[in-house]
Every structure is written in structure tokens, then in C-alpha cells.
């Protein structure tokens, strides 16, 4: 007797629990960012209550969604995300607490890059380890080839609170989709939550693969530069943001086991 496939939710149903007083695009932004937090927690990308995923509120240049300071990534849902301004101050009238110092890097990137609607900054073991290597990210995998000559490096100079430190970080990020902060972690930015998330997923996998290969043998095989350049071009998304196909699949998977993220 054949088993039937599990029922998967319609994507629009995931966005259907919108409070009456919130604009539909605002609510979709909340749901998507909350999903990214939950997915990051599943991947083990969280750092207790530290690091952040931020998203520019649709239709606003200076208002962003971010996690309340003190909550774990797996506690985030659409309704408990904060609204903050470019200085990291809460502006939604709830009186809840944000982490202004944690938003320092995010705010700088959001202000400098009109295309950086979503910014993800993490302290994962793999990204910190690769950032600490003099060679940086090597094109040892197809995942890493997505970032071939398309990733910045920011030397460690303490916590990025000072304006001059943020300025230096922005210079090294430039127009790249990703940045490795030496001895610190990784950052990706995207036109959508989906794009920033799948870029971080590719970067994290690339870092883990590199560390595994380096641990297995000092003899590493790198493809020739013309192949690296070709593969990088093939992996670029074009005019559409990355993650268009992956994101609905990730949302469906998350909704099946953690449906409260979209409440």
C-alpha cells in the first residue's frame, strides 16, 4: 500500500495570519524575517542572543525590523520583531529593548547600500575560522565559487562602534554581496530576505567544506582561474534576486514543524 505524501501548506496561507492593523507588505516582511531567524537557529548559526538579521521595512528608507534584545533566534516570530531607526532606537512604541550596538554594523550597511534591504551578520565557528586564515575563502567548492573575487575582507579592529571603523568596513564591503570580518564572522546582504539567507547558506557551506578539506590533507586542488571565472558567472542570479525558488521550499518546511513563527 503506497503512502500519501504529507500535505504541504499553500505559501499564501503562511502569510494569512496578519493582524488587521498591519499593512500586508509589512506583515510579509515580518514573516520572512522571522522565518530567517528560525531557519538560522535550526542551522546552528545563532550565538545565544547575539548577532542579528535586519530588514528594511517596505516603503521606508530609515525603519528596520530586527530581533528584540534578549530573545533567542528560535523564539522570534513575526509579531515580536521590533521596529527601529537608523541608530537602532525602538520606534514602534512598545517600549521593548533593542541592541543599538549590535545594529551598528547593520545600520551602516543599510545606510550605504540601497540594495541591502536585508543584512545578516553571524558569528559561526566555520566563518570565524576561515576569516582567521591568511588565505581567506578558497575556491575549493562550487559553493565557494559563487564568491570568487566577489567577497570583501575586513581586518579586525575591535567592536565596530566608531564611525571610522564603520567607514572602513563599508569600504571593504563595497558592492560585494558578502564580507568576511577577520577573526569575527560573516556578513551577507540581499535585495530580499531570501537572497541574504541563501547567500549566507552558500558562504557557510563553503567555509565548512574548506575546513574539512584542509583538515584532511594539505594537498588542495583548485580549479584553473578560467574555470573559476566561468563558474562564478554561471552562478550569478542576473536581474532577479537569489533565493526565489529556495525560499518557498524553506518556508513550507519550517511551517510544518514550527507554524508559530508566522504569528
CSV table of C-alpha atoms in Angstrom, one decimal:
chain,number,residue,atom,x,y,z
A,1,UNK,CA,0.0,0.0,0.0
A,2,UNK,CA,1.5,3.3,-1.0
A,3,UNK,CA,1.9,6.1,1.5
A,4,UNK,CA,0.5,9.5,0.6
A,5,UNK,CA,2.8,12.5,0.6
A,6,UNK,CA,2.5,14.9,3.6
A,7,UNK,CA,0.3,17.9,2.9
A,8,UNK,CA,2.3,21.0,2.3
A,9,UNK,CA,0.8,24.4,3.0
A,10,UNK,CA,0.0,26.9,0.4
A,11,UNK,CA,2.6,29.7,0.7
A,12,UNK,CA,-0.1,32.4,0.9
A,13,UNK,CA,-1.6,30.7,3.9
A,14,UNK,CA,1.7,31.2,5.7
A,15,UNK,CA,1.2,35.0,5.4
A,16,UNK,CA,-2.5,34.8,6.2
A,17,UNK,CA,-2.3,35.4,10.0
A,18,UNK,CA,-2.0,39.2,9.5
A,19,UNK,CA,-3.3,41.5,12.2
A,20,UNK,CA,-5.9,43.9,10.8
A,21,UNK,CA,-3.9,47.0,11.7
A,22,UNK,CA,-0.7,46.0,9.8
A,23,UNK,CA,-0.2,46.6,6.1
A,24,UNK,CA,0.1,43.3,4.0
A,25,UNK,CA,3.6,44.1,2.8
A,26,UNK,CA,4.8,45.0,6.3
A,27,UNK,CA,3.4,41.7,7.5
A,28,UNK,CA,5.1,39.7,4.7
A,29,UNK,CA,8.3,41.3,5.7
A,30,UNK,CA,7.8,40.3,9.3
A,31,UNK,CA,7.0,36.7,8.4
A,32,UNK,CA,10.0,36.4,6.1
A,33,UNK,CA,12.5,37.8,8.6
A,34,UNK,CA,11.0,35.7,11.4
A,35,UNK,CA,11.4,32.6,9.2
A,36,UNK,CA,15.1,33.5,8.5
A,37,UNK,CA,15.7,33.7,12.3
A,38,UNK,CA,14.1,30.3,12.9
A,39,UNK,CA,16.0,28.7,10.0
A,40,UNK,CA,19.3,30.2,11.2
A,41,UNK,CA,18.6,28.7,14.6
A,42,UNK,CA,18.0,25.3,13.0
A,43,UNK,CA,21.3,25.6,11.3
A,44,UNK,CA,23.1,26.4,14.5
A,45,UNK,CA,24.0,29.8,13.3
A,46,UNK,CA,22.9,31.6,16.4
A,47,UNK,CA,25.2,33.0,19.2
A,48,UNK,CA,22.9,32.8,22.3
A,49,UNK,CA,21.2,36.2,22.0
A,50,UNK,CA,23.8,38.0,19.9
A,51,UNK,CA,24.2,38.7,16.1
A,52,UNK,CA,21.3,39.9,14.1
A,53,UNK,CA,19.3,39.7,10.9
A,54,UNK,CA,17.7,43.0,9.9
A,55,UNK,CA,15.3,44.1,7.2
A,56,UNK,CA,14.3,47.4,5.8
A,57,UNK,CA,10.6,48.0,6.2
A,58,UNK,CA,8.9,48.1,2.8
A,59,UNK,CA,8.3,51.7,1.7
A,60,UNK,CA,10.7,53.1,4.3
A,61,UNK,CA,14.4,54.0,4.0
A,62,UNK,CA,15.1,54.6,7.6
A,63,UNK,CA,13.0,52.0,9.5
A,64,UNK,CA,14.1,48.4,10.0
A,65,UNK,CA,12.9,45.1,11.5
A,66,UNK,CA,15.1,43.3,14.0
A,67,UNK,CA,15.0,40.9,16.9
A,68,UNK,CA,14.3,42.1,20.5
A,69,UNK,CA,17.5,42.0,22.5
A,70,UNK,CA,17.4,39.0,24.9
A,71,UNK,CA,15.4,36.6,22.7
A,72,UNK,CA,17.0,33.6,21.1
A,73,UNK,CA,16.6,33.1,17.4
A,74,UNK,CA,14.2,30.2,17.9
A,75,UNK,CA,11.9,32.5,20.0
A,76,UNK,CA,11.4,35.0,17.1
A,77,UNK,CA,8.1,35.3,15.4
A,78,UNK,CA,6.5,37.8,13.1
A,79,UNK,CA,4.7,39.7,15.8
A,80,UNK,CA,7.6,40.2,18.3
A,81,UNK,CA,10.0,41.7,15.9
A,82,UNK,CA,11.0,45.3,16.7
A,83,UNK,CA,10.8,48.4,14.5
A,84,UNK,CA,14.0,50.5,14.9
A,85,UNK,CA,15.5,53.6,13.2
A,86,UNK,CA,19.0,54.0,11.7
A,87,UNK,CA,20.5,54.5,15.2
A,88,UNK,CA,19.0,51.3,16.5
A,89,UNK,CA,16.4,53.0,18.6
A,90,UNK,CA,13.0,51.4,19.0
A,91,UNK,CA,10.3,53.4,17.3
A,92,UNK,CA,7.2,51.1,17.5
A,93,UNK,CA,6.0,52.5,20.8
A,94,UNK,CA,6.2,49.1,22.6
A,95,UNK,CA,9.0,50.1,25.0
A,96,UNK,CA,10.8,46.9,24.3
A,97,UNK,CA,14.6,46.8,24.1
A,98,UNK,CA,16.8,46.6,21.0
A,99,UNK,CA,20.6,46.3,20.9
A,100,UNK,CA,21.9,49.6,19.4
A,101,UNK,CA,25.5,48.4,19.5
A,102,UNK,CA,24.5,45.2,17.7
A,103,UNK,CA,22.8,47.3,15.0
A,104,UNK,CA,25.9,49.4,14.4
A,105,UNK,CA,27.2,47.3,11.5
A,106,UNK,CA,23.7,46.7,10.1
A,107,UNK,CA,22.8,50.3,10.2
A,108,UNK,CA,26.0,51.3,8.4
A,109,UNK,CA,25.4,48.8,5.6
A,110,UNK,CA,21.7,49.7,5.3
A,111,UNK,CA,22.6,53.4,5.0
A,112,UNK,CA,25.4,52.9,2.5
A,113,UNK,CA,23.7,50.3,0.2
A,114,UNK,CA,20.3,51.0,-1.2
A,115,UNK,CA,20.2,47.4,-2.4
A,116,UNK,CA,20.9,46.0,1.1
A,117,UNK,CA,17.3,45.6,2.2
A,118,UNK,CA,18.3,42.6,4.3
A,119,UNK,CA,21.6,42.3,6.2
A,120,UNK,CA,22.7,39.1,8.0
A,121,UNK,CA,25.7,39.1,10.3
A,122,UNK,CA,26.7,35.9,12.1
A,123,UNK,CA,29.4,34.5,14.4
A,124,UNK,CA,29.5,30.9,13.2
A,125,UNK,CA,32.5,28.7,14.0
A,126,UNK,CA,33.2,28.0,10.3
A,127,UNK,CA,33.1,31.6,9.1
A,128,UNK,CA,35.3,32.8,12.0
A,129,UNK,CA,37.8,30.1,11.4
A,130,UNK,CA,38.1,30.8,7.7
A,131,UNK,CA,38.2,34.6,8.3
A,132,UNK,CA,41.2,33.9,10.5
A,133,UNK,CA,43.1,32.1,7.8
A,134,UNK,CA,45.6,34.3,5.8
A,135,UNK,CA,44.3,32.7,2.6
A,136,UNK,CA,40.7,33.5,3.4
A,137,UNK,CA,38.0,31.7,1.4
A,138,UNK,CA,39.5,29.4,-1.2
A,139,UNK,CA,37.5,28.2,-4.3
A,140,UNK,CA,37.6,24.6,-3.2
A,141,UNK,CA,33.8,24.0,-3.8
A,142,UNK,CA,31.1,25.2,-6.1
A,143,UNK,CA,29.6,27.0,-3.1
A,144,UNK,CA,32.8,29.0,-2.7
A,145,UNK,CA,33.0,29.7,-6.4
A,146,UNK,CA,29.8,31.8,-6.0
A,147,UNK,CA,32.1,34.3,-4.2
A,148,UNK,CA,35.1,34.0,-6.5
A,149,UNK,CA,36.6,37.5,-6.4
A,150,UNK,CA,33.2,38.7,-5.1
A,151,UNK,CA,33.7,38.9,-1.4
A,152,UNK,CA,35.3,41.5,0.9
A,153,UNK,CA,37.6,41.2,3.9
A,154,UNK,CA,37.6,43.5,6.9
A,155,UNK,CA,40.6,43.4,9.3
A,156,UNK,CA,39.7,43.1,12.9
A,157,UNK,CA,40.0,46.4,14.9
A,158,UNK,CA,37.7,45.8,17.9
A,159,UNK,CA,34.0,46.3,18.1
A,160,UNK,CA,32.6,48.3,15.2
A,161,UNK,CA,31.1,51.2,17.2
A,162,UNK,CA,33.2,54.1,16.0
A,163,UNK,CA,32.2,55.9,12.8
A,164,UNK,CA,35.7,55.5,11.3
A,165,UNK,CA,35.5,51.7,11.9
A,166,UNK,CA,32.2,51.5,10.2
A,167,UNK,CA,33.5,53.6,7.3
A,168,UNK,CA,36.4,51.2,6.8
A,169,UNK,CA,34.0,48.2,6.9
A,170,UNK,CA,31.9,49.8,4.2
A,171,UNK,CA,34.9,50.4,2.0
A,172,UNK,CA,35.9,46.7,2.2
A,173,UNK,CA,32.4,45.6,1.6
A,174,UNK,CA,32.0,47.8,-1.4
A,175,UNK,CA,29.4,46.4,-3.8
A,176,UNK,CA,30.1,42.8,-2.8
A,177,UNK,CA,27.3,40.5,-1.7
A,178,UNK,CA,29.3,39.2,1.2
A,179,UNK,CA,32.1,40.1,3.7
A,180,UNK,CA,34.3,38.1,5.9
A,181,UNK,CA,35.2,40.1,9.1
A,182,UNK,CA,38.6,38.8,10.1
A,183,UNK,CA,38.5,37.0,13.5
A,184,UNK,CA,34.9,37.9,13.8
A,185,UNK,CA,32.4,36.3,11.4
A,186,UNK,CA,30.5,36.8,8.2
A,187,UNK,CA,28.0,39.2,6.7
A,188,UNK,CA,25.7,39.0,3.6
A,189,UNK,CA,23.3,41.5,2.2
A,190,UNK,CA,20.5,41.0,-0.2
A,191,UNK,CA,17.6,42.6,-2.0
A,192,UNK,CA,15.3,40.3,-0.2
A,193,UNK,CA,15.5,38.1,3.0
A,194,UNK,CA,15.7,35.1,0.7
A,195,UNK,CA,18.7,36.4,-1.1
A,196,UNK,CA,20.6,37.3,2.0
A,197,UNK,CA,19.8,33.9,3.5
A,198,UNK,CA,20.8,31.7,0.6
A,199,UNK,CA,24.0,33.7,0.2
A,200,UNK,CA,24.8,33.1,3.9
A,201,UNK,CA,23.9,29.4,3.4
A,202,UNK,CA,26.3,29.1,0.5
A,203,UNK,CA,29.1,31.0,2.3
A,204,UNK,CA,28.7,28.9,5.5
A,205,UNK,CA,28.8,25.7,3.5
A,206,UNK,CA,31.9,26.9,1.6
A,207,UNK,CA,33.6,27.6,4.9
A,208,UNK,CA,32.8,24.2,6.4
A,209,UNK,CA,33.9,22.4,3.2
A,210,UNK,CA,37.2,24.3,3.2
A,211,UNK,CA,37.9,23.5,6.8
A,212,UNK,CA,37.1,19.8,6.2
A,213,UNK,CA,39.4,19.7,3.1
A,214,UNK,CA,42.2,21.4,4.9
A,215,UNK,CA,41.9,19.1,7.9
A,216,UNK,CA,42.0,16.0,5.6
A,217,UNK,CA,45.1,17.0,3.6
A,218,UNK,CA,47.5,19.9,2.9
A,219,UNK,CA,47.3,19.0,-0.8
A,220,UNK,CA,44.4,21.0,-2.0
A,221,UNK,CA,43.1,21.1,-5.6
A,222,UNK,CA,42.0,24.4,-7.0
A,223,UNK,CA,40.4,24.6,-10.5
A,224,UNK,CA,42.1,26.9,-13.0
A,225,UNK,CA,41.2,30.5,-12.9
A,226,UNK,CA,39.3,30.5,-16.2
A,227,UNK,CA,37.0,27.7,-14.8
A,228,UNK,CA,36.5,29.7,-11.6
A,229,UNK,CA,35.6,32.8,-13.6
A,230,UNK,CA,33.2,30.9,-15.8
A,231,UNK,CA,31.5,29.1,-12.8
A,232,UNK,CA,31.1,32.4,-10.9
A,233,UNK,CA,29.4,33.9,-14.0
A,234,UNK,CA,27.1,30.9,-14.2
A,235,UNK,CA,26.2,31.2,-10.6
A,236,UNK,CA,25.2,34.8,-10.7
A,237,UNK,CA,21.5,35.4,-10.5
A,238,UNK,CA,21.1,38.1,-13.1
A,239,UNK,CA,18.4,40.7,-12.5
A,240,UNK,CA,16.3,38.5,-10.2
A,241,UNK,CA,17.3,38.2,-6.5
A,242,UNK,CA,18.7,34.8,-5.5
A,243,UNK,CA,16.5,32.5,-3.5
A,244,UNK,CA,13.3,32.8,-5.5
A,245,UNK,CA,12.9,29.0,-5.7
A,246,UNK,CA,14.6,28.1,-2.5
A,247,UNK,CA,12.6,30.4,-0.2
A,248,UNK,CA,9.1,28.9,-0.6
A,249,UNK,CA,10.6,25.5,-0.1
A,250,UNK,CA,12.2,26.6,3.1
A,251,UNK,CA,9.0,28.3,4.3
A,252,UNK,CA,7.0,25.2,3.7
A,253,UNK,CA,9.4,23.0,5.6
A,254,UNK,CA,9.5,25.4,8.6
A,255,UNK,CA,5.8,25.8,8.7
A,256,UNK,CA,5.3,22.1,9.0
A,257,UNK,CA,7.2,21.9,12.3
A,258,UNK,CA,7.2,25.5,13.7
A,259,UNK,CA,3.9,27.1,12.4
A,260,UNK,CA,4.0,29.7,15.2
A,261,UNK,CA,6.9,31.6,13.5
A,262,UNK,CA,4.3,33.4,11.3
A,263,UNK,CA,2.1,34.6,14.1
